[in-house]
């Protein structure tokens, strides 16, 4: 019976893996199929003729590289801002004793639970009044509003797991508060910082709604809205180009996640620890 249960569990697990992986496989295959094979009946699993013309078309005849550059800048800057503010905020919530800090921590998490659409109109009006609308910087501000609360809560959980005695020993030895934070806390907090940075980067890279509403210029569009605006119209969808763009959009995330997935898993687990 033990063997049967293990065998059934393996079959079930592999079925889930294949169900999740098949759309990614089909996306990759579609991106290297010539146009005349896309609508063939019955469809072919693998292309009879392999072609990379769709990738060359994206790189040479469209604004894909501009959108790619914007997404890299946007995601990197947002990640840096969120991690920097979140680390300092988590440190203050854990190490400093003040009235209402637990309430403040739960209110921060509550803001993460608000639907993104609730903040679009007031945020848009604020950015227009500040003269920042239709710029990459406006998206940095917008993405920070919904990435920072969860990042702060995640880093707070990591910070609570660092023994306070380590910092106290550094202070007794003559280190300043900033020196103890830099030399003692940050090295211990590194797994949490990396997992938070990954979460923020992935969230910023894939975000669509704010980018659609706040940015209308090709020079500032990220990949999510730029590719859709470029390849999808009311009457036609360039499926091969769209799949090629999707593959190229996924590669950076796959590479980053492959190298740092252990930190991300630890970070999600630590997010449930009561600090």
GROMACS .gro file of C-alpha atoms in nm:
model
  275
    1UNK     CA    1   0.000   0.000   0.000
    2UNK     CA    2   0.291   0.235   0.072
    3UNK     CA    3   0.430   0.178  -0.278
    4UNK     CA    4   0.088   0.238  -0.432
    5UNK     CA    5   0.045   0.563  -0.242
    6UNK     CA    6   0.390   0.686  -0.344
    7UNK     CA    7   0.327   0.591  -0.705
    8UNK     CA    8  -0.013   0.764  -0.708
    9UNK     CA    9   0.138   1.075  -0.546
   10UNK     CA   10   0.418   1.087  -0.806
   11UNK     CA   11   0.170   1.053  -1.091
   12UNK     CA   12  -0.045   1.330  -0.945
   13UNK     CA   13   0.258   1.556  -0.889
   14UNK     CA   14   0.389   1.503  -1.243
   15UNK     CA   15   0.042   1.568  -1.384
   16UNK     CA   16   0.037   1.906  -1.209
   17UNK     CA   17   0.390   1.987  -1.329
   18UNK     CA   18   0.300   1.901  -1.689
   19UNK     CA   19  -0.023   2.101  -1.671
   20UNK     CA   20   0.170   2.406  -1.550
   21UNK     CA   21   0.465   2.360  -1.787
   22UNK     CA   22   0.268   2.289  -2.105
   23UNK     CA   23   0.160   2.653  -2.169
   24UNK     CA   24   0.525   2.759  -2.131
   25UNK     CA   25   0.631   2.486  -2.373
   26UNK     CA   26   0.360   2.588  -2.621
   27UNK     CA   27   0.467   2.951  -2.595
   28UNK     CA   28   0.826   2.858  -2.678
   29UNK     CA   29   0.723   2.633  -2.968
   30UNK     CA   30   0.488   2.894  -3.112
   31UNK     CA   31   0.764   3.155  -3.108
   32UNK     CA   32   0.978   2.946  -3.345
   33UNK     CA   33   0.701   2.839  -3.583
   34UNK     CA   34   0.660   3.012  -3.918
   35UNK     CA   35   0.332   3.196  -3.963
   36UNK     CA   36   0.171   2.940  -4.195
   37UNK     CA   37   0.199   2.667  -3.930
   38UNK     CA   38   0.018   2.853  -3.652
   39UNK     CA   39  -0.337   2.778  -3.767
   40UNK     CA   40  -0.280   2.437  -3.920
   41UNK     CA   41  -0.542   2.174  -3.843
   42UNK     CA   42  -0.464   1.950  -3.670
   43UNK     CA   43  -0.195   2.155  -3.491
   44UNK     CA   44   0.159   2.023  -3.483
   45UNK     CA   45   0.331   1.976  -3.149
   46UNK     CA   46   0.673   2.067  -3.289
   47UNK     CA   47   0.732   2.297  -3.588
   48UNK     CA   48   0.819   2.132  -3.917
   49UNK     CA   49   1.030   2.436  -4.000
   50UNK     CA   50   1.218   2.612  -3.722
   51UNK     CA   51   1.263   2.986  -3.755
   52UNK     CA   52   1.394   3.269  -3.539
   53UNK     CA   53   1.268   3.544  -3.766
   54UNK     CA   54   1.016   3.659  -3.506
   55UNK     CA   55   1.295   3.733  -3.257
   56UNK     CA   56   1.493   3.928  -3.518
   57UNK     CA   57   1.177   4.118  -3.612
   58UNK     CA   58   1.124   4.218  -3.248
   59UNK     CA   59   1.479   4.337  -3.201
   60UNK     CA   60   1.525   4.519  -3.531
   61UNK     CA   61   1.183   4.653  -3.634
   62UNK     CA   62   1.002   4.732  -3.310
   63UNK     CA   63   1.054   4.927  -2.986
   64UNK     CA   64   1.103   4.606  -2.786
   65UNK     CA   65   1.453   4.699  -2.667
   66UNK     CA   66   1.324   5.037  -2.547
   67UNK     CA   67   1.048   4.868  -2.349
   68UNK     CA   68   1.298   4.615  -2.216
   69UNK     CA   69   1.530   4.894  -2.100
   70UNK     CA   70   1.240   5.073  -1.931
   71UNK     CA   71   1.137   4.757  -1.746
   72UNK     CA   72   1.492   4.694  -1.625
   73UNK     CA   73   1.528   5.052  -1.499
   74UNK     CA   74   1.180   5.055  -1.345
   75UNK     CA   75   1.212   4.719  -1.168
   76UNK     CA   76   1.566   4.786  -1.045
   77UNK     CA   77   1.493   5.133  -0.905
   78UNK     CA   78   1.167   5.018  -0.744
   79UNK     CA   79   1.344   4.722  -0.585
   80UNK     CA   80   1.619   4.944  -0.446
   81UNK     CA   81   1.371   5.198  -0.303
   82UNK     CA   82   1.144   4.934  -0.149
   83UNK     CA   83   1.428   4.735   0.007
   84UNK     CA   84   1.598   5.047   0.146
   85UNK     CA   85   1.282   5.189   0.302
   86UNK     CA   86   1.153   4.848   0.410
   87UNK     CA   87   1.478   4.757   0.587
   88UNK     CA   88   1.485   5.078   0.788
   89UNK     CA   89   1.113   5.056   0.862
   90UNK     CA   90   1.138   4.694   0.976
   91UNK     CA   91   1.430   4.781   1.201
   92UNK     CA   92   1.232   5.060   1.367
   93UNK     CA   93   0.927   4.837   1.421
   94UNK     CA   94   1.130   4.560   1.582
   95UNK     CA   95   1.404   4.735   1.776
   96UNK     CA   96   1.239   5.056   1.896
   97UNK     CA   97   0.972   5.044   2.165
   98UNK     CA   98   0.687   5.289   2.113
   99UNK     CA   99   0.315   5.291   2.172
  100UNK     CA  100   0.105   5.145   1.892
  101UNK     CA  101   0.385   4.977   1.697
  102UNK     CA  102   0.196   4.647   1.666
  103UNK     CA  103  -0.112   4.834   1.545
  104UNK     CA  104   0.103   5.022   1.297
  105UNK     CA  105   0.250   4.696   1.170
  106UNK     CA  106  -0.096   4.547   1.110
  107UNK     CA  107  -0.215   4.866   0.941
  108UNK     CA  108   0.083   4.845   0.705
  109UNK     CA  109  -0.014   4.489   0.613
  110UNK     CA  110  -0.377   4.596   0.572
  111UNK     CA  111  -0.276   4.846   0.303
  112UNK     CA  112  -0.129   4.556   0.104
  113UNK     CA  113  -0.471   4.387   0.107
  114UNK     CA  114  -0.639   4.682  -0.065
  115UNK     CA  115  -0.714   4.622  -0.435
  116UNK     CA  116  -0.474   4.809  -0.662
  117UNK     CA  117  -0.761   4.967  -0.853
  118UNK     CA  118  -0.867   5.159  -0.540
  119UNK     CA  119  -0.549   5.368  -0.549
  120UNK     CA  120  -0.529   5.437  -0.923
  121UNK     CA  121  -0.742   5.753  -0.944
  122UNK     CA  122  -0.603   5.936  -0.637
  123UNK     CA  123  -0.250   5.833  -0.732
  124UNK     CA  124  -0.298   5.949  -1.089
  125UNK     CA  125  -0.433   6.288  -0.977
  126UNK     CA  126  -0.143   6.326  -0.734
  127UNK     CA  127   0.116   6.252  -1.003
  128UNK     CA  128  -0.050   6.491  -1.248
  129UNK     CA  129  -0.046   6.771  -0.991
  130UNK     CA  130   0.322   6.701  -0.923
  131UNK     CA  131   0.403   6.702  -1.294
  132UNK     CA  132   0.529   6.343  -1.285
  133UNK     CA  133   0.262   6.171  -1.494
  134UNK     CA  134   0.365   5.974  -1.802
  135UNK     CA  135   0.719   5.910  -1.677
  136UNK     CA  136   0.908   5.606  -1.549
  137UNK     CA  137   0.945   5.780  -1.214
  138UNK     CA  138   0.566   5.790  -1.177
  139UNK     CA  139   0.559   5.410  -1.206
  140UNK     CA  140   0.836   5.381  -0.947
  141UNK     CA  141   0.616   5.574  -0.702
  142UNK     CA  142   0.310   5.369  -0.793
  143UNK     CA  143   0.484   5.034  -0.761
  144UNK     CA  144   0.633   5.135  -0.428
  145UNK     CA  145   0.285   5.196  -0.286
  146UNK     CA  146   0.179   4.833  -0.322
  147UNK     CA  147   0.519   4.657  -0.292
  148UNK     CA  148   0.642   4.834   0.021
  149UNK     CA  149   0.376   4.713   0.271
  150UNK     CA  150   0.441   4.344   0.205
  151UNK     CA  151   0.818   4.400   0.189
  152UNK     CA  152   0.807   4.579   0.524
  153UNK     CA  153   0.610   4.296   0.683
  154UNK     CA  154   0.843   4.033   0.535
  155UNK     CA  155   1.158   4.212   0.653
  156UNK     CA  156   1.000   4.267   0.993
  157UNK     CA  157   0.961   3.890   1.032
  158UNK     CA  158   1.326   3.836   0.942
  159UNK     CA  159   1.437   4.116   1.173
  160UNK     CA  160   1.244   3.966   1.464
  161UNK     CA  161   1.442   3.644   1.421
  162UNK     CA  162   1.778   3.816   1.474
  163UNK     CA  163   1.883   3.797   1.843
  164UNK     CA  164   1.892   4.139   2.000
  165UNK     CA  165   2.192   4.030   2.209
  166UNK     CA  166   2.416   4.048   1.901
  167UNK     CA  167   2.340   4.414   1.854
  168UNK     CA  168   2.365   4.484   2.227
  169UNK     CA  169   2.712   4.327   2.234
  170UNK     CA  170   2.825   4.550   1.947
  171UNK     CA  171   2.690   4.859   2.128
  172UNK     CA  172   2.870   4.760   2.448
  173UNK     CA  173   3.195   4.722   2.250
  174UNK     CA  174   3.165   5.084   2.141
  175UNK     CA  175   2.985   5.060   1.808
  176UNK     CA  176   2.732   5.326   1.721
  177UNK     CA  177   2.370   5.241   1.648
  178UNK     CA  178   2.436   5.285   1.275
  179UNK     CA  179   2.757   5.086   1.296
  180UNK     CA  180   2.584   4.798   1.474
  181UNK     CA  181   2.305   4.804   1.217
  182UNK     CA  182   2.553   4.796   0.927
  183UNK     CA  183   2.801   4.542   1.065
  184UNK     CA  184   2.572   4.313   1.266
  185UNK     CA  185   2.212   4.339   1.151
  186UNK     CA  186   2.252   4.365   0.774
  187UNK     CA  187   2.468   4.050   0.733
  188UNK     CA  188   2.213   3.853   0.937
  189UNK     CA  189   1.929   4.006   0.738
  190UNK     CA  190   2.078   3.927   0.396
  191UNK     CA  191   1.849   3.627   0.315
  192UNK     CA  192   1.545   3.842   0.393
  193UNK     CA  193   1.676   4.131   0.184
  194UNK     CA  194   1.741   3.903  -0.114
  195UNK     CA  195   1.399   3.737  -0.095
  196UNK     CA  196   1.229   4.076  -0.059
  197UNK     CA  197   1.424   4.214  -0.353
  198UNK     CA  198   1.322   3.915  -0.566
  199UNK     CA  199   0.958   3.955  -0.473
  200UNK     CA  200   0.964   4.327  -0.552
  201UNK     CA  201   1.151   4.282  -0.880
  202UNK     CA  202   0.912   4.015  -1.006
  203UNK     CA  203   0.610   4.219  -0.900
  204UNK     CA  204   0.742   4.530  -1.077
  205UNK     CA  205   0.844   4.339  -1.389
  206UNK     CA  206   0.499   4.183  -1.437
  207UNK     CA  207   0.272   4.472  -1.327
  208UNK     CA  208   0.024   4.584  -1.594
  209UNK     CA  209  -0.262   4.792  -1.453
  210UNK     CA  210  -0.067   5.093  -1.322
  211UNK     CA  211   0.156   5.097  -1.630
  212UNK     CA  212  -0.151   5.101  -1.854
  213UNK     CA  213  -0.315   5.394  -1.675
  214UNK     CA  214  -0.018   5.611  -1.579
  215UNK     CA  215   0.202   5.592  -1.890
  216UNK     CA  216   0.094   5.659  -2.249
  217UNK     CA  217   0.429   5.740  -2.409
  218UNK     CA  218   0.637   5.481  -2.594
  219UNK     CA  219   0.954   5.628  -2.446
  220UNK     CA  220   0.839   5.541  -2.092
  221UNK     CA  221   0.631   5.225  -2.143
  222UNK     CA  222   0.753   4.903  -1.977
  223UNK     CA  223   0.735   4.564  -2.146
  224UNK     CA  224   0.393   4.463  -2.016
  225UNK     CA  225   0.200   4.746  -2.181
  226UNK     CA  226   0.450   4.816  -2.459
  227UNK     CA  227   0.431   4.467  -2.608
  228UNK     CA  228   0.053   4.455  -2.589
  229UNK     CA  229   0.021   4.798  -2.749
  230UNK     CA  230   0.270   4.702  -3.020
  231UNK     CA  231   0.142   4.358  -3.119
  232UNK     CA  232  -0.229   4.348  -3.027
  233UNK     CA  233  -0.499   4.545  -3.204
  234UNK     CA  234  -0.876   4.518  -3.220
  235UNK     CA  235  -0.871   4.303  -3.533
  236UNK     CA  236  -0.536   4.126  -3.532
  237UNK     CA  237  -0.295   3.959  -3.292
  238UNK     CA  238   0.061   3.885  -3.401
  239UNK     CA  239   0.076   3.551  -3.222
  240UNK     CA  240   0.428   3.452  -3.322
  241UNK     CA  241   0.572   3.791  -3.228
  242UNK     CA  242   0.369   3.795  -2.908
  243UNK     CA  243   0.501   3.454  -2.807
  244UNK     CA  244   0.858   3.552  -2.895
  245UNK     CA  245   0.822   3.867  -2.684
  246UNK     CA  246   0.679   3.660  -2.396
  247UNK     CA  247   0.975   3.424  -2.409
  248UNK     CA  248   1.222   3.713  -2.401
  249UNK     CA  249   1.030   3.877  -2.116
  250UNK     CA  250   1.043   3.554  -1.915
  251UNK     CA  251   1.415   3.482  -1.957
  252UNK     CA  252   1.545   3.744  -1.707
  253UNK     CA  253   1.301   3.628  -1.438
  254UNK     CA  254   1.385   3.262  -1.497
  255UNK     CA  255   1.757   3.329  -1.469
  256UNK     CA  256   1.723   3.536  -1.152
  257UNK     CA  257   1.481   3.292  -0.993
  258UNK     CA  258   1.697   2.989  -1.081
  259UNK     CA  259   1.995   3.131  -0.893
  260UNK     CA  260   1.810   3.279  -0.595
  261UNK     CA  261   1.501   3.061  -0.551
  262UNK     CA  262   1.618   2.926  -0.214
  263UNK     CA  263   1.619   3.279  -0.068
  264UNK     CA  264   1.273   3.345  -0.211
  265UNK     CA  265   1.132   3.025  -0.056
  266UNK     CA  266   1.285   3.111   0.281
  267UNK     CA  267   1.143   3.460   0.258
  268UNK     CA  268   0.789   3.342   0.191
  269UNK     CA  269   0.818   3.100   0.483
  270UNK     CA  270   0.944   3.369   0.715
  271UNK     CA  271   0.654   3.594   0.620
  272UNK     CA  272   0.427   3.377   0.832
  273UNK     CA  273   0.640   3.401   1.147
  274UNK     CA  274   0.497   3.614   1.424
  275UNK     CA  275   0.750   3.880   1.525
   0.00000   0.00000   0.00000
